[in-house]
mmCIF file of C-alpha atoms in Angstrom:
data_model
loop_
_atom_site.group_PDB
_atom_site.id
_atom_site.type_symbol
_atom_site.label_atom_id
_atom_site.label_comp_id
_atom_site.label_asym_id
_atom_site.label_seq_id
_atom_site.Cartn_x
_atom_site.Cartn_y
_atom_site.Cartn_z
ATOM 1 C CA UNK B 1 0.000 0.000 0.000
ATOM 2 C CA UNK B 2 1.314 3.488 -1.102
ATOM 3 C CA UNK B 3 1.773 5.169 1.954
ATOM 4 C CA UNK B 4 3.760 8.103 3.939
ATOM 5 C CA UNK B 5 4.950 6.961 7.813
ATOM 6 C CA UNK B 6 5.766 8.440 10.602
ATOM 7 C CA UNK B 7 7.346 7.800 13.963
ATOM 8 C CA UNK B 8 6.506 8.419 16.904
ATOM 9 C CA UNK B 9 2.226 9.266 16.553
ATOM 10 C CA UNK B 10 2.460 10.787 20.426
ATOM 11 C CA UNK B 11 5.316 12.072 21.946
ATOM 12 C CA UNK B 12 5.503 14.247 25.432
ATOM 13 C CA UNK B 13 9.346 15.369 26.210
ATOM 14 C CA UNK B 14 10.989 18.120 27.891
ATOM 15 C CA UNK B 15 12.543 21.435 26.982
ATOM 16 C CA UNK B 16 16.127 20.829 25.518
ATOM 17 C CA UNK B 17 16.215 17.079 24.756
ATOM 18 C CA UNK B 18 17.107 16.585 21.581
ATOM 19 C CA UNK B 19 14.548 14.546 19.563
ATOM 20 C CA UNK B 20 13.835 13.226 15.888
ATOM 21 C CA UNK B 21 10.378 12.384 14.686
ATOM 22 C CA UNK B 22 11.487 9.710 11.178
ATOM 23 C CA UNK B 23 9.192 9.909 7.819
ATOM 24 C CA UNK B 24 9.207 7.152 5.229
ATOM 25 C CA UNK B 25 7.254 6.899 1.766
ATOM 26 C CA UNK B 26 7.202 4.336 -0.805
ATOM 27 C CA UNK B 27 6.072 5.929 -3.112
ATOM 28 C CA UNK B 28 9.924 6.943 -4.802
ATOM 29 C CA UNK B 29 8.435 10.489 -4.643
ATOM 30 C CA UNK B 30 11.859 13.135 -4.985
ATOM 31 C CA UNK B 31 9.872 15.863 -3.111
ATOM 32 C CA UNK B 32 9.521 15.368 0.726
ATOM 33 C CA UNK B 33 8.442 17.903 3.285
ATOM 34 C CA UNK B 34 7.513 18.696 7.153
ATOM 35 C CA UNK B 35 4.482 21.148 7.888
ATOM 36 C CA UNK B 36 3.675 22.233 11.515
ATOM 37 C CA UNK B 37 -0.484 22.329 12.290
ATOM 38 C CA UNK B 38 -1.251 25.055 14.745
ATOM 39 C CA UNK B 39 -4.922 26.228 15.059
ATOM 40 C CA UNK B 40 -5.788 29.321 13.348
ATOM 41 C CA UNK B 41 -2.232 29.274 10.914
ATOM 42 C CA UNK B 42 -3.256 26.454 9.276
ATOM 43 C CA UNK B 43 0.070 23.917 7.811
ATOM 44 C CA UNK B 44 3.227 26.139 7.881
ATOM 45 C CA UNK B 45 6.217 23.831 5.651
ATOM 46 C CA UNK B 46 9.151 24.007 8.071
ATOM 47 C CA UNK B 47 11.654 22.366 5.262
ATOM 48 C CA UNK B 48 11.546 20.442 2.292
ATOM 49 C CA UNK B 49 13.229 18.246 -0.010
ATOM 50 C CA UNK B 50 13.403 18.026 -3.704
ATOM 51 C CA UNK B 51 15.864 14.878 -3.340
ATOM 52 C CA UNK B 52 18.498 13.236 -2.086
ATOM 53 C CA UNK B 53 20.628 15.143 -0.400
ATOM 54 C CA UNK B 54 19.147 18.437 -1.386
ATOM 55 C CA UNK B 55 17.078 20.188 1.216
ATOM 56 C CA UNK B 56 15.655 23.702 1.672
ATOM 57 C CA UNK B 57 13.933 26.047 4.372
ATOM 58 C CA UNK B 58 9.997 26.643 4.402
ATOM 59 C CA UNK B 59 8.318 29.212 6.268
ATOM 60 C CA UNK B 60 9.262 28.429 9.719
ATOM 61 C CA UNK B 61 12.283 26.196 9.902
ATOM 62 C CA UNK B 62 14.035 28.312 13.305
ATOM 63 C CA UNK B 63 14.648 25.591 15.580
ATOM 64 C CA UNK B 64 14.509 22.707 13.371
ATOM 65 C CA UNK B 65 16.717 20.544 10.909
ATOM 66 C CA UNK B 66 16.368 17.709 8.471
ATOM 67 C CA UNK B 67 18.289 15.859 6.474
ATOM 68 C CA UNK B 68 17.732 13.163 3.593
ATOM 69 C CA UNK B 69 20.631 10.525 2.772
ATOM 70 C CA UNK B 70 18.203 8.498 1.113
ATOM 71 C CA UNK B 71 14.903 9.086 -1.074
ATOM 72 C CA UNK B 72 12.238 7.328 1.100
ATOM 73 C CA UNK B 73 13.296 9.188 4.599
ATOM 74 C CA UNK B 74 13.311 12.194 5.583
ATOM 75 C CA UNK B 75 14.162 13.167 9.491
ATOM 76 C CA UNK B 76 12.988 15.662 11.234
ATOM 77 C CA UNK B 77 15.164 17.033 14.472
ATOM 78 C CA UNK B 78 14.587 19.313 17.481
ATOM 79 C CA UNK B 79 17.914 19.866 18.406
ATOM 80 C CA UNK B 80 16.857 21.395 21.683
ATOM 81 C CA UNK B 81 12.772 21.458 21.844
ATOM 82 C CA UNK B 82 10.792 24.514 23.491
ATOM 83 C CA UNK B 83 7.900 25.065 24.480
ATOM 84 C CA UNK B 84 6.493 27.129 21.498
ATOM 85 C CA UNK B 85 7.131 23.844 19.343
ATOM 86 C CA UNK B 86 4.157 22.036 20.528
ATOM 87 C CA UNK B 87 2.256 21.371 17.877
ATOM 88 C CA UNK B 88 0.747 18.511 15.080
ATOM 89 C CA UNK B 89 3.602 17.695 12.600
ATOM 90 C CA UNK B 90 2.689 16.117 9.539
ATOM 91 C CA UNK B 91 5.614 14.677 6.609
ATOM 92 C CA UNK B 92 4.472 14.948 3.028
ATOM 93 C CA UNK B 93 5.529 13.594 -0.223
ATOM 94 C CA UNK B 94 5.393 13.906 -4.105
ATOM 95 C CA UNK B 95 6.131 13.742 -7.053
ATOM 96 C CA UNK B 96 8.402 16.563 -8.273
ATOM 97 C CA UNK B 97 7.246 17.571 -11.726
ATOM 98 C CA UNK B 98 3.570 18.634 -12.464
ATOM 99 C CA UNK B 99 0.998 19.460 -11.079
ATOM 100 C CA UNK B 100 1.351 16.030 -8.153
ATOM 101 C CA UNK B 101 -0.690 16.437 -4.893
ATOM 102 C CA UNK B 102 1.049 15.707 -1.878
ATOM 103 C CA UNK B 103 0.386 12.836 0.349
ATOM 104 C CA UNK B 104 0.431 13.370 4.048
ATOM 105 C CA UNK B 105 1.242 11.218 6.582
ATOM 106 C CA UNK B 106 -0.509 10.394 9.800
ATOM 107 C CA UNK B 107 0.639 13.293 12.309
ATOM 108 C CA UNK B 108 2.750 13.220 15.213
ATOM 109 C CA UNK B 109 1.331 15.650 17.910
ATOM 110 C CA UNK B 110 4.120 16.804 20.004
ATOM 111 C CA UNK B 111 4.313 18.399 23.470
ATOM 112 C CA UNK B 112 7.171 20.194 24.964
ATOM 113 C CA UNK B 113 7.053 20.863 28.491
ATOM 114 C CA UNK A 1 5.368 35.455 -3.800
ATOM 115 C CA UNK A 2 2.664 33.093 -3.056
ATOM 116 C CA UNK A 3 0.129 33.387 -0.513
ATOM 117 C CA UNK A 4 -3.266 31.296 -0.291
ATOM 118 C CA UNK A 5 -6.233 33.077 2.023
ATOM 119 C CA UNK A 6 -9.171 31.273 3.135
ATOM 120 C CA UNK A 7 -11.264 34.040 4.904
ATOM 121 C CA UNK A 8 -13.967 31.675 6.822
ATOM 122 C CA UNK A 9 -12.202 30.038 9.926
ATOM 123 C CA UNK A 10 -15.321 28.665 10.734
ATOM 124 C CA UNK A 11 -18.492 27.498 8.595
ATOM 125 C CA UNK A 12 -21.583 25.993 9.867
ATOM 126 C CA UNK A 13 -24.397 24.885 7.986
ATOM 127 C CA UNK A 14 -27.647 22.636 8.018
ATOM 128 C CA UNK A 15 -27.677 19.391 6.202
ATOM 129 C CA UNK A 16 -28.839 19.927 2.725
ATOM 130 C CA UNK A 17 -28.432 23.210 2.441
ATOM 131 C CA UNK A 18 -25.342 24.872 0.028
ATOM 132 C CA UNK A 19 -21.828 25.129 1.019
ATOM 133 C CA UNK A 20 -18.927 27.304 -0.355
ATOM 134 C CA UNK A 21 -15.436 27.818 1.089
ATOM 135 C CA UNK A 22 -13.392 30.755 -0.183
ATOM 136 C CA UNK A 23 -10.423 30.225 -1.746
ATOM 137 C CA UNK A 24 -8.067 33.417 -2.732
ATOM 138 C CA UNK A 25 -4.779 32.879 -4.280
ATOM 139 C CA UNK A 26 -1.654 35.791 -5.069
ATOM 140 C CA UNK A 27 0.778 33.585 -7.634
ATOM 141 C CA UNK A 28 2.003 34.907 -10.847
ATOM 142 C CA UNK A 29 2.043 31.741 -12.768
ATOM 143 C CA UNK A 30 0.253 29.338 -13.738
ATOM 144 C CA UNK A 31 -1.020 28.141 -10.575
ATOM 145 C CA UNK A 32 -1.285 24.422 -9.256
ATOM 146 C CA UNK A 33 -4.283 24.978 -6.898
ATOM 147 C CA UNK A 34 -5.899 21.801 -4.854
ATOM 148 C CA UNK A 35 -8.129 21.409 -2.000
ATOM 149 C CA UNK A 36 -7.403 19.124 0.596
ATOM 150 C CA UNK A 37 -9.437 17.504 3.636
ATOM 151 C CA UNK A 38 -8.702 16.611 7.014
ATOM 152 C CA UNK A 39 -11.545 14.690 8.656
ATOM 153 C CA UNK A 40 -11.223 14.428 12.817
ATOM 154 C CA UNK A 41 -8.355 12.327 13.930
ATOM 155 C CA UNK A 42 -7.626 11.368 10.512
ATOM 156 C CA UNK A 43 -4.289 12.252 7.753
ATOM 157 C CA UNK A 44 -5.045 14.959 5.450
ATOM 158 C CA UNK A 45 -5.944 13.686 2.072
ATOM 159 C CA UNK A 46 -6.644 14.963 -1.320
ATOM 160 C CA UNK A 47 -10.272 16.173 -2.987
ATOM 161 C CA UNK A 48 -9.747 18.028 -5.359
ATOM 162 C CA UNK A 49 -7.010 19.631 -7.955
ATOM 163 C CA UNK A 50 -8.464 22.691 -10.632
ATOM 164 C CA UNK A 51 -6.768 20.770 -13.444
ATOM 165 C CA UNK A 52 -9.163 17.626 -13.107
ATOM 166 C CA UNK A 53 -12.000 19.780 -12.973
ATOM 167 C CA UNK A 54 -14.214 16.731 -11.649
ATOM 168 C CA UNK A 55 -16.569 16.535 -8.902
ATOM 169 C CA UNK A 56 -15.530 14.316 -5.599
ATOM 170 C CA UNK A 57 -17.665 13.945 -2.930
ATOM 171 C CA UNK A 58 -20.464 16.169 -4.661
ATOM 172 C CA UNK A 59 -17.980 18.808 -4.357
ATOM 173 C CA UNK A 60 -16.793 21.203 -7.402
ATOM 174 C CA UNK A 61 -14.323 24.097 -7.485
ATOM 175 C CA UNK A 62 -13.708 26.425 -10.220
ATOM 176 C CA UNK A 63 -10.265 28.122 -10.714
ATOM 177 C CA UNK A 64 -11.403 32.096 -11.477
ATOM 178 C CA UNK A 65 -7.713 33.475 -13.024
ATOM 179 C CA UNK A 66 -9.703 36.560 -12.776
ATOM 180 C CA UNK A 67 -10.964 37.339 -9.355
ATOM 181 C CA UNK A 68 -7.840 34.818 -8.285
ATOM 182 C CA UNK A 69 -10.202 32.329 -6.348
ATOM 183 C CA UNK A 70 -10.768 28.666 -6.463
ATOM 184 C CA UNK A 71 -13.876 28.882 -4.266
ATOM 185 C CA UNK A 72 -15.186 25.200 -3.246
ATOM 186 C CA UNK A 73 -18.587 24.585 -3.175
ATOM 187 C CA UNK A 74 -21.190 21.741 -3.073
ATOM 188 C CA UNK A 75 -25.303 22.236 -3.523
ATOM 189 C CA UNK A 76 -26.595 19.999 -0.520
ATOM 190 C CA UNK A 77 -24.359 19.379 2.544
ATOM 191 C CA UNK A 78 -24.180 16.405 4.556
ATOM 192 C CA UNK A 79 -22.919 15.385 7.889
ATOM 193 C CA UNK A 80 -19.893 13.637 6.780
ATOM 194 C CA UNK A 81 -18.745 16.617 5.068
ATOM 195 C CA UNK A 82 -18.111 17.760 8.532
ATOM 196 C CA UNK A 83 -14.201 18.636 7.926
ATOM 197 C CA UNK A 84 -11.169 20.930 8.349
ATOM 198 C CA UNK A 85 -11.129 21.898 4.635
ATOM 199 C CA UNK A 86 -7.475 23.664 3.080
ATOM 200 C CA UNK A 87 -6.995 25.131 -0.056
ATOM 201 C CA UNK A 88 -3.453 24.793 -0.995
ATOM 202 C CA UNK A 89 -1.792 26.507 -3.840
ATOM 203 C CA UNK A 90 1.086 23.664 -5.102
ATOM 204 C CA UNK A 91 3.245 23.283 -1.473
ATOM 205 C CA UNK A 92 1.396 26.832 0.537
ATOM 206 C CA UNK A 93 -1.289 26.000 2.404
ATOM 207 C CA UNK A 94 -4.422 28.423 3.612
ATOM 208 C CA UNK A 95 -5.597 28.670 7.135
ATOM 209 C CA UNK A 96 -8.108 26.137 6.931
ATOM 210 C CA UNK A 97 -11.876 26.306 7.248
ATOM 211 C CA UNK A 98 -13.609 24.214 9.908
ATOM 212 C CA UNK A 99 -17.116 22.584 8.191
ATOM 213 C CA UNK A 100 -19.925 22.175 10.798
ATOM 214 C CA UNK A 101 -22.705 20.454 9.054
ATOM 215 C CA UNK A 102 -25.813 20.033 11.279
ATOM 216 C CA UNK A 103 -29.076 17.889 11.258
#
């Protein structure tokens, strides 16, 4: 089944420890991105990825980094989590070229005490 | 630079009755416009893209190069339609309007 994964679903941690939330699709989409879900802003891309190895900043990327050594992952890291990073993070993929609609994956809704 | 504006945080409507979310788009291309859904608890998933031009769900949207919209609409309204709805214009999405349909 074509799908876009991500680990954890839940995750409750504390300010400053460092944490990764992991994205897979297998779908062999090139494009690959992280959105943030906060109520009233709507999705806000944090970083995305046209391919391997090539990686870019969205709209809010400040306290975040990614990385992608390989096409069907794509990372996402809190070097040191706060408080104003609570939120619903969703990982997206498509195809690059053309008009392709994005395929999200299930959320992981993180707090940061 | 691109910006997508959906006006309505919040829509509420009876069963059967119409339903149109506003979509407003600021792109100077050729845009890639698409609406997407996010039912409670659930992924966000695809309805519709303006270069399909089909109807899914009962639901239609029209791209307006014009006026810049790519307003969503469908005639009678049910309760499952009861949704965070986002217009998205290629990778930018809108706010998001919350769909309240009641019985």
């Amino acid at each position: 089944e074509a799908q876009v994964t991500q680990n954890p679903r839940y995750l409750i941690t504390v300010t400053g420890k460092k944490l990764t939330v992991t994205c897979s699709q297998n779908m062999n989409h090139e494009y690959m991105s992280w959105y943030r879900q906060d109520p009233g802003l709507g999705l806000r891309q944090i970083y995305y990825s046209m391919n391997v190895e090539v990686t870019d900043k969205g709209d809010v990327p400040e306290g975040y980094k990614v990385s992608r050594k390989e096409k069907r992952n794509f990372p996402l890291i809190l070097e040191s989590p706060s408080p104003n990073q609570t939120s619903l993070y969703f990982c997206a993929s498509r195809l690059a070229g053309g008009p392709a609609e994005q395929y999200f994956g299930p959320g992981t809704r993180l707090t940061v005490t | 630079a691109q910006r997508v504006t959906q006006p309505e945080k919040l829509l509420s409507v009876f069963k059967g009755a119409p339903v149109e979310l506003k979509c407003n788009y600021s792109y100077s291309g050729s845009p890639e416009l698409f609406w997407y859904v996010q039912y409670s608890r659930q992924r966000l998933q695809l309805l519709l893209r303006h270069i399909s031009r089909e109807s899914i769900k009962g639901f239609t949207a029209d791209l307006n190069k014009g006026e810049t919209s790519f307003h969503l609409k469908k005639p009678f309204a049910q309760e499952e339609d009861s949704a965070m709805y986002y217009c998205a214009l290629r990778v930018s999405f809108g706010a998001g309007t919350t769909v309240t349909v009641r019985a």
